[in-house]
mmCIF file of C-alpha atoms and ligand atoms in Angstrom:
data_model
loop_
_atom_site.group_PDB
_atom_site.id
_atom_site.type_symbol
_atom_site.label_atom_id
_atom_site.label_comp_id
_atom_site.label_asym_id
_atom_site.label_seq_id
_atom_site.Cartn_x
_atom_site.Cartn_y
_atom_site.Cartn_z
ATOM 1 C CA MET A 11 45.333 14.650 17.950
ATOM 2 C CA ILE A 12 41.691 14.399 16.898
ATOM 3 C CA VAL A 13 39.857 11.070 16.832
ATOM 4 C CA SER A 14 36.515 9.999 15.365
ATOM 5 C CA ALA A 15 34.282 10.184 18.417
ATOM 6 C CA CYS A 16 32.473 6.920 17.643
ATOM 7 C CA LEU A 17 35.793 5.042 17.975
ATOM 8 C CA LEU A 18 36.056 6.283 21.552
ATOM 9 C CA GLY A 19 32.613 4.997 22.507
ATOM 10 C CA LEU A 20 30.505 8.113 21.993
ATOM 11 C CA ASN A 21 27.071 7.300 20.623
ATOM 12 C CA CYS A 22 27.268 9.576 17.576
ATOM 13 C CA ARG A 23 26.804 7.090 14.727
ATOM 14 C CA TYR A 24 23.880 7.371 12.340
ATOM 15 C CA ASP A 25 22.167 4.487 14.174
ATOM 16 C CA GLY A 26 22.692 6.061 17.596
ATOM 17 C CA GLY A 27 25.456 3.646 18.525
ATOM 18 C CA ASN A 28 29.244 3.615 18.488
ATOM 19 C CA VAL A 29 32.132 1.459 17.321
ATOM 20 C CA LYS A 30 34.319 1.743 20.420
ATOM 21 C CA ASN A 31 37.798 0.363 19.878
ATOM 22 C CA ALA A 32 38.994 -0.714 23.308
ATOM 23 C CA GLU A 33 42.605 -1.105 22.192
ATOM 24 C CA LEU A 34 42.638 2.438 20.817
ATOM 25 C CA VAL A 35 41.131 3.848 24.002
ATOM 26 C CA GLU A 36 43.769 2.029 26.063
ATOM 27 C CA ARG A 37 46.627 3.273 23.846
ATOM 28 C CA LEU A 38 45.387 6.859 24.033
ATOM 29 C CA ARG A 39 44.745 6.914 27.755
ATOM 30 C CA ASP A 40 47.565 9.399 28.430
ATOM 31 C CA ALA A 41 47.379 11.270 25.119
ATOM 32 C CA CYS A 42 45.840 14.649 24.357
ATOM 33 C CA VAL A 43 42.730 13.592 22.456
ATOM 34 C CA ILE A 44 39.959 15.711 20.987
ATOM 35 C CA PRO A 45 36.959 13.575 19.969
ATOM 36 C CA VAL A 46 35.127 14.900 16.900
ATOM 37 C CA CYS A 47 32.042 13.806 14.982
ATOM 38 C CA PRO A 48 31.890 15.844 11.776
ATOM 39 C CA GLU A 49 28.317 14.820 11.033
ATOM 40 C CA GLN A 50 27.034 16.079 14.371
ATOM 41 C CA LEU A 51 29.175 19.217 13.986
ATOM 42 C CA GLY A 52 27.525 19.711 10.608
ATOM 43 C CA GLY A 53 24.150 19.951 12.305
ATOM 44 C CA LEU A 54 22.821 16.458 11.656
ATOM 45 C CA PRO A 55 20.788 14.698 14.372
ATOM 46 C CA THR A 56 21.608 11.378 16.007
ATOM 47 C CA PRO A 57 20.212 8.976 15.041
ATOM 48 C CA ARG A 58 20.018 10.021 11.385
ATOM 49 C CA GLU A 59 19.667 8.414 7.979
ATOM 50 C CA SER A 60 22.798 6.762 6.670
ATOM 51 C CA CYS A 61 24.489 8.669 3.864
ATOM 52 C CA GLU A 62 26.904 7.854 1.064
ATOM 53 C CA ILE A 63 28.891 9.945 -1.400
ATOM 54 C CA MET A 64 27.542 9.787 -4.961
ATOM 55 C CA GLY A 65 29.746 10.571 -7.935
ATOM 56 C CA GLY A 66 33.197 10.513 -6.382
ATOM 57 C CA ASP A 67 34.791 10.891 -2.969
ATOM 58 C CA GLY A 68 35.357 13.636 -0.406
ATOM 59 C CA PHE A 69 37.727 15.570 -2.643
ATOM 60 C CA ASP A 70 35.070 15.618 -5.375
ATOM 61 C CA VAL A 71 32.432 16.813 -2.895
ATOM 62 C CA LEU A 72 34.662 19.758 -1.946
ATOM 63 C CA LYS A 73 35.074 20.592 -5.649
ATOM 64 C CA GLY A 74 31.297 20.483 -6.149
ATOM 65 C CA LYS A 75 31.557 17.446 -8.410
ATOM 66 C CA ALA A 76 29.920 14.899 -6.078
ATOM 67 C CA VAL A 77 27.141 14.990 -3.483
ATOM 68 C CA VAL A 78 26.274 13.290 -0.200
ATOM 69 C CA LEU A 79 22.854 11.680 -0.286
ATOM 70 C CA SER A 80 20.840 9.800 2.305
ATOM 71 C CA ARG A 81 19.347 6.411 1.628
ATOM 72 C CA SER A 82 16.016 8.093 0.855
ATOM 73 C CA GLY A 83 17.667 10.549 -1.546
ATOM 74 C CA VAL A 84 17.908 13.718 0.563
ATOM 75 C CA ASP A 85 20.948 15.860 -0.302
ATOM 76 C CA TYR A 86 22.973 16.503 2.879
ATOM 77 C CA THR A 87 26.098 17.758 1.121
ATOM 78 C CA GLU A 88 25.908 21.135 2.871
ATOM 79 C CA ASN A 89 25.907 19.509 6.330
ATOM 80 C CA PHE A 90 28.894 17.329 5.480
ATOM 81 C CA VAL A 91 30.912 20.287 4.187
ATOM 82 C CA LYS A 92 29.926 22.366 7.234
ATOM 83 C CA GLY A 93 31.010 19.570 9.574
ATOM 84 C CA ALA A 94 34.346 19.291 7.816
ATOM 85 C CA ASN A 95 34.928 23.020 8.204
ATOM 86 C CA GLU A 96 34.026 22.899 11.901
ATOM 87 C CA VAL A 97 36.606 20.151 12.404
ATOM 88 C CA LEU A 98 39.136 22.269 10.524
ATOM 89 C CA LYS A 99 38.481 25.092 13.006
ATOM 90 C CA ILE A 100 39.384 22.743 15.863
ATOM 91 C CA VAL A 101 42.493 21.637 13.982
ATOM 92 C CA ARG A 102 43.628 25.225 13.492
ATOM 93 C CA THR A 103 42.811 26.300 17.045
ATOM 94 C CA PHE A 104 44.849 23.536 18.645
ATOM 95 C CA GLU A 105 47.409 23.077 15.834
ATOM 96 C CA VAL A 106 46.434 19.450 15.422
ATOM 97 C CA GLU A 107 48.761 17.437 13.195
ATOM 98 C CA LEU A 108 47.234 13.952 13.379
ATOM 99 C CA ALA A 109 43.722 12.588 12.908
ATOM 100 C CA ILE A 110 42.802 8.977 13.688
ATOM 101 C CA PHE A 111 39.598 8.288 11.803
ATOM 102 C CA LYS A 112 36.998 5.601 11.199
ATOM 103 C CA ASP A 113 37.301 4.146 7.724
ATOM 104 C CA LEU A 114 34.346 3.802 5.297
ATOM 105 C CA SER A 115 32.448 6.809 6.638
ATOM 106 C CA PRO A 116 31.368 9.505 4.128
ATOM 107 C CA SER A 117 32.928 11.995 6.579
ATOM 108 C CA CYS A 118 35.815 10.160 8.211
ATOM 109 C CA GLY A 119 36.736 7.503 5.622
ATOM 110 C CA VAL A 120 40.478 7.300 5.051
ATOM 111 C CA ARG A 121 41.210 4.436 2.680
ATOM 112 C CA ARG A 122 37.805 3.341 1.425
ATOM 113 C CA ILE A 123 34.234 4.624 1.419
ATOM 114 C CA TYR A 124 30.896 3.107 0.423
ATOM 115 C CA ASP A 125 30.294 3.406 -3.302
ATOM 116 C CA GLY A 126 26.997 5.298 -3.247
ATOM 117 C CA SER A 127 24.770 2.358 -4.117
ATOM 118 C CA PHE A 128 23.710 1.609 -0.509
ATOM 119 C CA GLY A 129 24.422 -2.007 -1.370
ATOM 120 C CA GLY A 130 27.312 -2.474 1.050
ATOM 121 C CA LYS A 131 29.963 -2.153 -1.663
ATOM 122 C CA THR A 132 33.071 -0.039 -1.050
ATOM 123 C CA LYS A 133 35.566 1.786 -3.248
ATOM 124 C CA VAL A 134 38.902 3.525 -2.792
ATOM 125 C CA GLY A 135 38.381 7.086 -1.578
ATOM 126 C CA VAL A 136 38.185 9.433 1.391
ATOM 127 C CA GLY A 137 35.353 11.081 3.291
ATOM 128 C CA VAL A 138 34.607 14.797 3.139
ATOM 129 C CA THR A 139 36.325 15.749 6.413
ATOM 130 C CA THR A 140 39.328 13.589 5.628
ATOM 131 C CA ALA A 141 39.681 15.348 2.273
ATOM 132 C CA LEU A 142 39.540 18.828 3.814
ATOM 133 C CA LEU A 143 42.059 17.939 6.524
ATOM 134 C CA LYS A 144 44.461 16.397 4.014
ATOM 135 C CA LEU A 145 44.240 19.532 1.876
ATOM 136 C CA ASN A 146 45.253 21.466 4.986
ATOM 137 C CA GLY A 147 48.291 19.394 5.845
ATOM 138 C CA VAL A 148 46.869 17.104 8.521
ATOM 139 C CA ASP A 149 48.110 13.517 8.644
ATOM 140 C CA VAL A 150 44.917 11.441 8.558
ATOM 141 C CA ILE A 151 45.168 7.727 9.250
ATOM 142 C CA ALA A 152 42.667 4.942 9.832
ATOM 143 C CA VAL A 153 42.486 3.474 13.318
ATOM 144 C CA GLU A 154 43.804 0.146 12.002
ATOM 145 C CA GLU A 155 46.883 1.886 10.592
ATOM 146 C CA PHE A 156 47.519 3.617 13.912
ATOM 147 C CA LEU A 157 47.234 0.413 15.928
ATOM 148 C CA ASN A 158 49.454 -1.525 13.535
ATOM 149 C CA LYS A 159 52.273 0.972 13.542
ATOM 150 C CA GLU A 160 52.435 1.624 17.288
HETATM 151 FE FE1 SF4 B 16 32.039 8.362 13.630
HETATM 152 FE FE2 SF4 B 16 32.937 10.132 11.860
HETATM 153 FE FE3 SF4 B 16 30.601 8.926 11.463
HETATM 154 FE FE4 SF4 B 16 30.816 10.727 13.401
HETATM 155 S S1 SF4 B 16 31.026 11.108 11.217
HETATM 156 S S2 SF4 B 16 29.832 8.736 13.566
HETATM 157 S S3 SF4 B 16 32.900 10.361 14.096
HETATM 158 S S4 SF4 B 16 32.624 7.928 11.512
#
């Protein structure tokens, strides 16, 4: 399986930190886990400006109908699409069937993402990498869903 790297304690978040989930780490101790951070794989630095999807969700970004902008208005759509494709390469190489992702992220969001206003509001939708993986048959679930069903 692949897992959002920030959930495992890697300092890859936009603010240079992580959101380590100790319960997840404990549950996965004996599993085959590939940590991925699509935003780093897309060439973005850490730390970096926070970004949100404007005009839709990850599926819309892949169709060219929405963009990923930083708080200051820089268009990073290309990096987000590149990162998603790099993750897809990993998925294909190792025949990954399950992704456990961090919700709300413009890359890894599974159930909800921020609404593009940078005001802390969320909406139903997926991140760019989640969208690409779903289109390629990967089961993508949020960490909370994984922990609740185990
Ligand atoms: Fe975590 Fe995904 Fe954001 Fe990287 S892109 S910091 S793995 S939520």
